[in-house]
mmCIF file of C-alpha atoms in Angstrom:
data_model
loop_
_atom_site.group_PDB
_atom_site.id
_atom_site.type_symbol
_atom_site.label_atom_id
_atom_site.label_comp_id
_atom_site.label_asym_id
_atom_site.label_seq_id
_atom_site.Cartn_x
_atom_site.Cartn_y
_atom_site.Cartn_z
ATOM 1 C CA MET A 444 14.755 40.311 83.259
ATOM 2 C CA ALA A 445 14.563 41.801 79.898
ATOM 3 C CA ASN A 446 17.768 41.325 77.607
ATOM 4 C CA THR A 447 18.979 44.956 77.801
ATOM 5 C CA THR A 448 22.696 44.570 77.333
ATOM 6 C CA PRO A 449 24.246 48.021 75.968
ATOM 7 C CA GLY A 450 24.501 48.362 72.175
ATOM 8 C CA ARG A 451 21.792 46.448 70.744
ATOM 9 C CA LYS A 452 19.522 49.141 69.165
ATOM 10 C CA LYS A 453 18.391 47.534 65.839
ATOM 11 C CA ALA A 454 15.926 44.573 66.630
ATOM 12 C CA LEU A 455 14.080 42.202 64.249
ATOM 13 C CA ILE A 456 10.476 41.642 65.598
ATOM 14 C CA ALA A 457 8.541 38.274 64.672
ATOM 15 C CA MET A 458 5.130 39.666 63.476
ATOM 16 C CA SER A 459 2.686 36.823 62.930
ATOM 17 C CA GLY A 460 -0.096 39.000 62.937
ATOM 18 C CA GLY A 461 -1.199 38.360 66.594
ATOM 19 C CA VAL A 462 -2.103 40.626 69.444
ATOM 20 C CA ASP A 463 1.208 39.583 71.413
ATOM 21 C CA SER A 464 4.126 40.121 68.665
ATOM 22 C CA SER A 465 1.994 43.092 67.477
ATOM 23 C CA VAL A 466 2.488 44.309 71.233
ATOM 24 C CA ALA A 467 5.772 43.236 71.783
ATOM 25 C CA ALA A 468 6.849 45.193 68.576
ATOM 26 C CA TRP A 469 5.422 48.113 70.359
ATOM 27 C CA LEU A 470 7.413 47.534 73.404
ATOM 28 C CA ALA A 471 10.376 47.249 71.603
ATOM 29 C CA ILE A 472 9.970 50.759 69.985
ATOM 30 C CA GLN A 473 9.253 52.201 73.319
ATOM 31 C CA ALA A 474 12.275 50.805 74.520
ATOM 32 C CA GLY A 475 14.392 52.590 71.834
ATOM 33 C CA TYR A 476 14.516 49.939 69.118
ATOM 34 C CA ASP A 477 15.251 50.732 65.729
ATOM 35 C CA CYS A 478 12.660 47.851 64.808
ATOM 36 C CA VAL A 479 12.168 45.617 61.129
ATOM 37 C CA GLY A 480 9.007 43.733 61.532
ATOM 38 C CA VAL A 481 9.193 40.296 59.848
ATOM 39 C CA THR A 482 6.527 37.917 58.743
ATOM 40 C CA MET A 483 6.982 33.714 58.138
ATOM 41 C CA LYS A 484 5.122 32.701 55.463
ATOM 42 C CA LEU A 485 5.408 28.921 56.592
ATOM 43 C CA PHE A 486 2.530 27.344 55.217
ATOM 44 C CA GLU A 487 -0.806 28.204 53.633
ATOM 45 C CA ASN A 488 -3.945 27.283 55.006
ATOM 46 C CA GLU A 489 -6.039 27.516 52.120
ATOM 47 C CA THR A 490 -4.337 25.258 49.814
ATOM 48 C CA ALA A 491 -5.243 22.630 52.802
ATOM 49 C CA GLY A 492 -8.808 23.217 51.344
ATOM 50 C CA VAL A 493 -10.311 23.621 54.977
ATOM 51 C CA PRO A 494 -9.575 26.750 56.631
ATOM 52 C CA ARG A 495 -11.469 27.120 60.153
ATOM 53 C CA GLY A 496 -10.868 27.642 63.560
ATOM 54 C CA HIS A 497 -7.782 29.829 64.718
ATOM 55 C CA PRO A 498 -5.032 28.361 62.413
ATOM 56 C CA CYS A 499 -1.919 30.346 61.887
ATOM 57 C CA CYS A 500 0.116 31.286 59.074
ATOM 58 C CA SER A 501 -2.748 32.571 57.019
ATOM 59 C CA LEU A 502 -3.302 35.120 54.151
ATOM 60 C CA ARG A 503 -5.004 37.456 56.887
ATOM 61 C CA ASP A 504 -2.295 36.981 59.726
ATOM 62 C CA ILE A 505 0.000 38.473 57.219
ATOM 63 C CA GLN A 506 -2.127 41.338 56.164
ATOM 64 C CA ASP A 507 -2.648 42.033 60.172
ATOM 65 C CA ALA A 508 1.000 42.317 60.847
ATOM 66 C CA TYR A 509 1.739 44.378 58.035
ATOM 67 C CA GLN A 510 -1.062 47.041 59.026
ATOM 68 C CA ILE A 511 0.279 46.992 62.324
ATOM 69 C CA ALA A 512 3.955 47.574 61.140
ATOM 70 C CA ALA A 513 2.442 50.295 59.039
ATOM 71 C CA ARG A 514 0.690 51.824 62.051
ATOM 72 C CA LEU A 515 3.905 51.493 64.449
ATOM 73 C CA GLY A 516 5.899 52.933 61.247
ATOM 74 C CA ILE A 517 8.341 50.113 60.919
ATOM 75 C CA PRO A 518 9.811 48.681 57.955
ATOM 76 C CA PHE A 519 8.084 44.858 57.171
ATOM 77 C CA HIS A 520 9.104 41.732 55.141
ATOM 78 C CA VAL A 521 7.497 38.443 54.595
ATOM 79 C CA ALA A 522 9.928 35.674 54.853
ATOM 80 C CA ASN A 523 8.875 32.878 52.609
ATOM 81 C CA PHE A 524 10.188 29.733 54.533
ATOM 82 C CA THR A 525 7.687 27.033 52.566
ATOM 83 C CA ARG A 526 10.404 24.521 51.726
ATOM 84 C CA ALA A 527 12.155 24.697 55.059
ATOM 85 C CA PHE A 528 9.277 24.298 57.225
ATOM 86 C CA GLN A 529 8.173 21.206 54.879
ATOM 87 C CA GLU A 530 11.277 19.481 55.282
ATOM 88 C CA LYS A 531 12.069 20.180 58.868
ATOM 89 C CA ILE A 532 8.393 20.419 60.538
ATOM 90 C CA ILE A 533 5.658 18.258 58.191
ATOM 91 C CA THR A 534 7.594 15.325 56.957
ATOM 92 C CA PRO A 535 9.757 14.848 60.359
ATOM 93 C CA PHE A 536 5.899 15.124 61.936
ATOM 94 C CA ALA A 537 4.629 12.447 59.467
ATOM 95 C CA GLU A 538 7.389 10.183 59.516
ATOM 96 C CA SER A 539 6.889 10.364 63.566
ATOM 97 C CA TYR A 540 3.498 9.485 63.514
ATOM 98 C CA LEU A 541 4.630 6.527 61.187
ATOM 99 C CA ARG A 542 6.881 5.260 63.891
ATOM 100 C CA GLY A 543 3.940 5.029 66.015
ATOM 101 C CA GLN A 544 5.156 8.457 68.049
ATOM 102 C CA THR A 545 3.298 11.657 69.030
ATOM 103 C CA PRO A 546 5.117 14.666 67.725
ATOM 104 C CA ASN A 547 4.673 18.439 68.840
ATOM 105 C CA PRO A 548 5.587 20.253 65.769
ATOM 106 C CA CYS A 549 5.372 23.695 67.812
ATOM 107 C CA VAL A 550 8.502 22.653 69.696
ATOM 108 C CA ALA A 551 10.063 22.410 66.020
ATOM 109 C CA CYS A 552 8.662 24.969 64.682
ATOM 110 C CA ASN A 553 9.930 27.215 67.283
ATOM 111 C CA ARG A 554 13.526 25.196 67.130
ATOM 112 C CA TYR A 555 14.077 25.977 63.191
ATOM 113 C CA MET A 556 12.033 28.329 61.826
ATOM 114 C CA LYS A 557 11.075 30.745 64.566
ATOM 115 C CA PHE A 558 14.943 30.763 65.819
ATOM 116 C CA ASP A 559 17.366 29.324 63.257
ATOM 117 C CA LEU A 560 16.133 30.807 60.208
ATOM 118 C CA LEU A 561 14.702 34.040 61.888
ATOM 119 C CA HIS A 562 18.275 34.965 63.898
ATOM 120 C CA GLU A 563 19.628 33.927 60.096
ATOM 121 C CA ARG A 564 16.989 36.799 58.479
ATOM 122 C CA ALA A 565 18.139 39.095 61.222
ATOM 123 C CA TYR A 566 21.769 38.751 60.829
ATOM 124 C CA LEU A 567 21.086 39.857 56.817
ATOM 125 C CA LEU A 568 19.099 42.559 58.145
ATOM 126 C CA GLY A 569 21.552 44.248 60.313
ATOM 127 C CA CYS A 570 19.770 43.282 63.290
ATOM 128 C CA GLU A 571 21.424 42.306 66.480
ATOM 129 C CA ILE A 572 18.912 40.804 68.575
ATOM 130 C CA VAL A 573 15.441 38.928 67.795
ATOM 131 C CA MET A 574 12.433 39.846 69.668
ATOM 132 C CA THR A 575 8.760 37.642 69.719
ATOM 133 C CA GLY A 576 5.874 37.555 71.435
ATOM 134 C CA HIS A 577 6.389 34.456 73.579
ATOM 135 C CA TYR A 578 5.622 34.545 77.215
ATOM 136 C CA ALA A 579 8.982 33.466 78.681
ATOM 137 C CA ARG A 580 11.813 35.362 79.975
ATOM 138 C CA VAL A 581 15.555 36.073 79.304
ATOM 139 C CA ALA A 582 18.191 37.081 81.984
ATOM 140 C CA TYR A 583 22.081 37.483 81.832
ATOM 141 C CA ASP A 584 23.804 36.240 85.052
ATOM 142 C CA GLU A 585 27.034 38.222 85.665
ATOM 143 C CA ALA A 586 27.831 35.878 88.175
ATOM 144 C CA ASP A 587 28.707 33.075 86.269
ATOM 145 C CA GLY A 588 28.700 34.607 82.229
ATOM 146 C CA LEU A 589 25.582 32.484 81.336
ATOM 147 C CA TRP A 590 22.552 33.547 79.604
ATOM 148 C CA ARG A 591 19.450 31.993 81.802
ATOM 149 C CA LEU A 592 15.856 30.738 80.713
ATOM 150 C CA TYR A 593 13.014 31.743 82.868
ATOM 151 C CA LYS A 594 8.996 30.811 82.668
ATOM 152 C CA SER A 595 6.963 33.782 82.136
ATOM 153 C CA ALA A 596 5.124 35.712 84.888
ATOM 154 C CA ASP A 597 1.555 34.529 83.779
ATOM 155 C CA PRO A 598 1.686 30.768 84.952
ATOM 156 C CA GLY A 599 -1.098 30.325 82.197
ATOM 157 C CA LYS A 600 0.523 32.079 79.397
ATOM 158 C CA ASP A 601 3.775 30.483 80.132
ATOM 159 C CA GLN A 602 5.411 29.066 76.448
ATOM 160 C CA SER A 603 8.721 27.966 78.222
ATOM 161 C CA TYR A 604 8.133 24.570 77.386
ATOM 162 C CA VAL A 605 8.510 25.025 73.459
ATOM 163 C CA LEU A 606 11.935 27.203 73.846
ATOM 164 C CA TYR A 607 13.791 24.464 75.625
ATOM 165 C CA HIS A 608 16.052 24.086 72.564
ATOM 166 C CA LEU A 609 17.808 27.726 73.175
ATOM 167 C CA THR A 610 21.442 28.047 73.221
ATOM 168 C CA GLN A 611 23.349 30.361 74.722
ATOM 169 C CA ASP A 612 24.392 31.887 71.797
ATOM 170 C CA THR A 613 20.839 32.178 70.523
ATOM 171 C CA LEU A 614 19.705 33.945 73.844
ATOM 172 C CA ALA A 615 22.444 36.466 73.797
ATOM 173 C CA HIS A 616 20.803 37.831 71.076
ATOM 174 C CA THR A 617 17.057 37.065 71.658
ATOM 175 C CA ASP A 618 14.572 39.019 73.952
ATOM 176 C CA PHE A 619 10.568 38.626 74.976
ATOM 177 C CA PRO A 620 9.117 41.870 75.533
ATOM 178 C CA LEU A 621 5.664 39.980 77.125
ATOM 179 C CA GLY A 622 7.502 37.700 79.453
ATOM 180 C CA GLY A 623 6.899 40.076 82.531
ATOM 181 C CA LEU A 624 2.909 40.512 81.623
ATOM 182 C CA THR A 625 -0.149 38.802 81.976
ATOM 183 C CA LYS A 626 -2.210 38.140 78.280
ATOM 184 C CA GLU A 627 -4.614 40.693 80.096
ATOM 185 C CA GLN A 628 -1.847 43.328 80.278
ATOM 186 C CA THR A 629 -1.201 42.632 76.787
ATOM 187 C CA ARG A 630 -4.533 43.000 75.301
ATOM 188 C CA ARG A 631 -4.720 46.038 77.362
ATOM 189 C CA ILE A 632 -2.182 47.493 75.469
ATOM 190 C CA ALA A 633 -3.267 46.640 72.564
ATOM 191 C CA LEU A 634 -6.559 48.261 72.898
ATOM 192 C CA GLU A 635 -5.095 51.443 73.895
ATOM 193 C CA GLN A 636 -3.013 51.411 70.843
ATOM 194 C CA GLY A 637 -6.034 50.942 69.168
ATOM 195 C CA PHE A 638 -4.255 47.653 67.125
ATOM 196 C CA LEU A 639 -6.778 45.958 64.804
ATOM 197 C CA ASN A 640 -5.733 42.553 66.050
ATOM 198 C CA ALA A 641 -6.292 43.640 69.722
ATOM 199 C CA LYS A 642 -9.442 41.119 70.468
ATOM 200 C CA LYS A 643 -8.148 38.390 67.613
ATOM 201 C CA HIS A 644 -8.071 35.018 68.922
ATOM 202 C CA ASP A 645 -5.156 33.049 69.948
ATOM 203 C CA SER A 646 -4.105 30.167 67.502
ATOM 204 C CA GLN A 647 -5.082 26.931 67.983
ATOM 205 C CA ASP A 648 -4.616 24.700 65.143
ATOM 206 C CA ILE A 649 -1.806 23.100 63.615
ATOM 207 C CA CYS A 650 -1.654 25.409 60.783
ATOM 208 C CA PHE A 651 -0.890 22.460 58.142
ATOM 209 C CA ALA A 652 -3.666 20.330 59.628
ATOM 210 C CA PRO A 653 -6.317 22.639 60.351
ATOM 211 C CA ASP A 654 -9.188 20.133 60.539
ATOM 212 C CA GLY A 655 -6.957 17.622 62.631
ATOM 213 C CA ASP A 656 -6.753 15.705 59.613
ATOM 214 C CA TYR A 657 -3.003 14.396 60.589
ATOM 215 C CA ALA A 658 -3.767 11.050 58.218
ATOM 216 C CA GLY A 659 -4.025 13.326 55.228
ATOM 217 C CA VAL A 660 -0.550 15.145 55.955
ATOM 218 C CA ILE A 661 0.552 12.183 56.071
ATOM 219 C CA ALA A 662 -0.382 10.676 53.125
ATOM 220 C CA ARG A 663 0.167 13.829 51.071
ATOM 221 C CA TYR A 664 3.681 14.309 52.595
ATOM 222 C CA ALA A 665 4.609 10.815 53.487
ATOM 223 C CA GLY A 666 3.365 9.231 50.502
ATOM 224 C CA LYS A 667 2.083 6.593 52.626
ATOM 225 C CA VAL A 668 -1.419 5.070 53.688
ATOM 226 C CA CYS A 669 -1.558 3.268 56.897
ATOM 227 C CA PRO A 670 -3.363 -0.122 56.989
ATOM 228 C CA GLU A 671 -5.506 -1.366 59.309
ATOM 229 C CA GLY A 672 -4.272 -3.890 62.122
ATOM 230 C CA ASP A 673 -4.821 -5.564 65.149
ATOM 231 C CA PHE A 674 -5.833 -4.311 68.371
ATOM 232 C CA LEU A 675 -4.178 -6.903 71.220
ATOM 233 C CA ASP A 676 -4.631 -6.961 75.125
ATOM 234 C CA PRO A 677 -1.150 -6.541 77.443
ATOM 235 C CA ASP A 678 -1.387 -10.420 76.737
ATOM 236 C CA GLY A 679 -1.215 -10.355 73.277
ATOM 237 C CA LYS A 680 -4.800 -11.348 72.397
ATOM 238 C CA LYS A 681 -6.587 -10.109 69.466
ATOM 239 C CA ILE A 682 -9.546 -8.250 70.416
ATOM 240 C CA GLY A 683 -10.436 -5.949 67.650
ATOM 241 C CA ARG A 684 -9.308 -3.966 64.544
ATOM 242 C CA HIS A 685 -7.570 -0.574 64.122
ATOM 243 C CA ARG A 686 -7.777 1.996 61.294
ATOM 244 C CA GLY A 687 -4.259 2.063 61.299
ATOM 245 C CA ILE A 688 -1.691 3.221 63.615
ATOM 246 C CA ILE A 689 -1.266 7.169 62.906
ATOM 247 C CA TYR A 690 -5.302 7.768 64.080
ATOM 248 C CA TYR A 691 -4.052 6.621 68.152
ATOM 249 C CA THR A 692 -2.180 8.040 70.393
ATOM 250 C CA ILE A 693 -0.913 6.820 73.943
ATOM 251 C CA GLY A 694 -3.946 7.327 76.667
ATOM 252 C CA GLN A 695 -6.517 7.747 74.090
ATOM 253 C CA ARG A 696 -9.840 6.156 75.221
ATOM 254 C CA ARG A 697 -12.173 7.414 72.561
ATOM 255 C CA GLY A 698 -12.649 6.491 69.117
ATOM 256 C CA LEU A 699 -11.259 2.800 69.642
ATOM 257 C CA GLY A 700 -14.006 1.200 68.304
ATOM 258 C CA ILE A 701 -13.878 -1.566 71.102
ATOM 259 C CA SER A 702 -17.450 -2.629 72.315
ATOM 260 C CA GLY A 703 -18.093 -4.261 75.870
ATOM 261 C CA GLY A 704 -16.099 -4.910 79.105
ATOM 262 C CA GLU A 705 -13.773 -2.579 80.884
ATOM 263 C CA ARG A 706 -12.753 1.056 79.581
ATOM 264 C CA LEU A 707 -9.608 0.671 77.540
ATOM 265 C CA TYR A 708 -6.723 3.122 76.765
ATOM 266 C CA VAL A 709 -3.899 2.740 74.048
ATOM 267 C CA LEU A 710 -1.111 1.562 75.827
ATOM 268 C CA GLU A 711 1.683 1.039 73.251
ATOM 269 C CA ILE A 712 1.765 1.601 69.177
ATOM 270 C CA ARG A 713 3.836 -1.142 67.430
ATOM 271 C CA PRO A 714 4.764 0.171 64.072
ATOM 272 C CA ASP A 715 7.187 -3.099 63.473
ATOM 273 C CA GLU A 716 3.797 -5.210 63.848
ATOM 274 C CA ASN A 717 0.778 -2.597 62.672
ATOM 275 C CA THR A 718 -0.525 -3.642 66.009
ATOM 276 C CA VAL A 719 -2.088 -1.175 68.841
ATOM 277 C CA ILE A 720 -1.766 -2.629 72.816
ATOM 278 C CA VAL A 721 -5.088 -1.774 74.810
ATOM 279 C CA GLY A 722 -5.515 -2.426 78.263
ATOM 280 C CA PRO A 723 -6.752 -0.457 81.781
ATOM 281 C CA GLU A 724 -6.161 2.563 82.586
ATOM 282 C CA ASN A 725 -3.535 1.918 85.492
ATOM 283 C CA LEU A 726 -1.135 0.423 82.900
ATOM 284 C CA LEU A 727 -0.655 3.812 81.400
ATOM 285 C CA PHE A 728 1.350 5.193 84.476
ATOM 286 C CA SER A 729 5.032 4.952 84.454
ATOM 287 C CA ASP A 730 8.031 6.820 86.888
ATOM 288 C CA ILE A 731 10.844 6.371 84.208
ATOM 289 C CA LEU A 732 11.248 7.928 80.874
ATOM 290 C CA TYR A 733 14.384 8.244 79.081
ATOM 291 C CA ALA A 734 14.810 11.208 76.481
ATOM 292 C CA ARG A 735 17.302 11.926 73.412
ATOM 293 C CA ASP A 736 18.379 14.965 71.965
ATOM 294 C CA PHE A 737 18.782 16.769 75.172
ATOM 295 C CA ASN A 738 19.601 20.639 74.958
ATOM 296 C CA TRP A 739 21.105 21.879 78.093
ATOM 297 C CA ILE A 740 20.892 25.790 77.845
ATOM 298 C CA SER A 741 23.995 26.493 79.928
ATOM 299 C CA GLY A 742 25.792 24.480 77.485
ATOM 300 C CA THR A 743 26.889 21.765 79.986
ATOM 301 C CA ALA A 744 25.327 18.981 81.030
ATOM 302 C CA PRO A 745 25.164 18.174 85.050
ATOM 303 C CA GLU A 746 27.120 15.691 86.421
ATOM 304 C CA GLY A 747 25.405 13.305 88.685
ATOM 305 C CA GLU A 748 22.063 13.021 89.506
ATOM 306 C CA ILE A 749 20.190 16.411 89.944
ATOM 307 C CA ARG A 750 16.716 17.152 90.988
ATOM 308 C CA VAL A 751 14.287 18.874 89.201
ATOM 309 C CA ARG A 752 10.633 19.454 88.122
ATOM 310 C CA ALA A 753 9.689 17.517 85.271
ATOM 311 C CA LYS A 754 6.765 18.708 82.519
ATOM 312 C CA ILE A 755 6.258 15.563 80.040
ATOM 313 C CA ARG A 756 3.597 17.820 77.820
ATOM 314 C CA TYR A 757 2.636 21.125 76.927
ATOM 315 C CA ARG A 758 -0.289 21.039 79.231
ATOM 316 C CA HIS A 759 0.901 19.003 81.848
ATOM 317 C CA GLN A 760 1.768 20.281 85.484
ATOM 318 C CA GLU A 761 5.775 19.681 85.847
ATOM 319 C CA GLN A 762 6.312 17.419 88.741
ATOM 320 C CA PRO A 763 9.276 16.391 91.116
ATOM 321 C CA ALA A 764 11.681 14.080 89.969
ATOM 322 C CA ALA A 765 15.391 13.621 89.768
ATOM 323 C CA ALA A 766 17.667 13.332 86.145
ATOM 324 C CA ARG A 767 20.471 11.847 85.535
ATOM 325 C CA VAL A 768 22.423 12.131 82.165
ATOM 326 C CA MET A 769 23.231 8.555 80.965
ATOM 327 C CA PRO A 770 27.032 7.347 79.508
ATOM 328 C CA ASP A 771 25.121 7.429 75.534
ATOM 329 C CA GLY A 772 24.154 10.956 76.368
ATOM 330 C CA ALA A 773 20.626 10.229 76.810
ATOM 331 C CA VAL A 774 18.870 11.728 79.965
ATOM 332 C CA ARG A 775 16.968 8.996 82.598
ATOM 333 C CA VAL A 776 14.649 10.986 84.484
ATOM 334 C CA ILE A 777 12.594 9.229 87.569
ATOM 335 C CA PHE A 778 9.645 10.511 88.507
ATOM 336 C CA ASP A 779 8.720 10.571 92.551
ATOM 337 C CA THR A 780 5.316 9.204 91.386
ATOM 338 C CA PRO A 781 4.393 7.836 88.437
ATOM 339 C CA GLN A 782 3.257 9.693 85.534
ATOM 340 C CA ARG A 783 -0.064 9.016 83.400
ATOM 341 C CA ALA A 784 0.583 8.271 79.449
ATOM 342 C CA ILE A 785 4.406 9.026 78.873
ATOM 343 C CA THR A 786 4.554 9.318 74.985
ATOM 344 C CA ALA A 787 7.197 8.950 72.721
ATOM 345 C CA GLY A 788 7.818 11.981 70.569
ATOM 346 C CA GLN A 789 7.027 14.436 73.111
ATOM 347 C CA SER A 790 8.919 16.486 74.805
ATOM 348 C CA VAL A 791 10.287 16.568 78.497
ATOM 349 C CA VAL A 792 11.495 19.944 80.009
ATOM 350 C CA LEU A 793 13.404 20.145 83.056
ATOM 351 C CA TYR A 794 12.823 22.969 85.797
ATOM 352 C CA GLN A 795 14.280 23.920 89.020
ATOM 353 C CA ASP A 796 12.072 26.883 90.226
ATOM 354 C CA ASP A 797 11.317 29.175 87.380
ATOM 355 C CA GLU A 798 14.551 28.219 85.503
ATOM 356 C CA VAL A 799 14.544 25.533 82.423
ATOM 357 C CA LEU A 800 17.437 24.053 82.598
ATOM 358 C CA GLY A 801 16.689 22.040 79.268
ATOM 359 C CA GLY A 802 14.858 19.724 77.366
ATOM 360 C CA GLY A 803 14.588 16.729 74.650
ATOM 361 C CA GLU A 804 12.039 13.969 72.994
ATOM 362 C CA ILE A 805 11.067 11.334 74.842
ATOM 363 C CA GLN A 806 12.370 8.377 73.071
ATOM 364 C CA ARG A 807 10.668 5.499 75.641
ATOM 365 C CA ARG A 808 9.398 5.067 79.204
ATOM 366 C CA ASP A 809 9.751 2.163 81.757
ATOM 367 C CA LYS A 810 7.487 1.312 84.259
#
């Protein structure tokens, strides 16, 4: 299902310094593309003061990408997108937490950085196509003249969830060389080619908060410190004090600091009242959600109700549901069975078989 439209010979390869993008570059060269490697400089983990784990965007990553590009004999550039990253990713991330939501910055990063800005840079470099190390597949359907996005051949590495924002125009100039491979096959190619990052760990942390200190991020970039407030039970009775709403997410049990009685979970966050509602786990389940800012990959929203499989977070297994576009443009998803901890700020992505239909940001849930 590779994007193989004739005439696309010059490709920008998004090189993160990891094994996936390095193998994607090698595969593009083998396919006959004239390649240019580009690494995005988004954030310096060292300036956060806590470089640990396997965060992305570090100086080492840039050095690794440069060395792979040199080994492959292709030009290499570093694109400094730090200002845009702060404006489009970090600041909205902080503001979302202050609204009592739990955002996924990787979705926004893919949308605004890895595709919007990289495609602009590709144009400046004379490239007709952008290739990345994502595990997903692109195909052109000649029957209806539409570009389609599909899951990866490797279910365990599929990254289609974070790509639901892609449009027809973007897909026409995008390819994912690893879409038909497993992670094991990718590493094998890297080892065979002698790549220095063949055994490098995948990035796991949010690059601008590698120690998990979201409160510190919010204090630095939103200029706000969240005050303490009340824990309330579902009936509105005060049962304790919370540290600040940014320390909690829907479904959380650990770290509440409320002793005695039954196990309690975060059910709702009310930023206007500075309260956190907690209660028994059964109250976490709901079968209806509404999503906004919805992108239909085909470019056209469906009429009436359609059957889908919906995924409400990156590690969630998609579930059977019915979706309908509402008069205000929001999309209502009704699950066949109630789902646990549907969370505002996360994304819901709709599938039919292996095809991604589109997705949007979860606005609210109904019981």
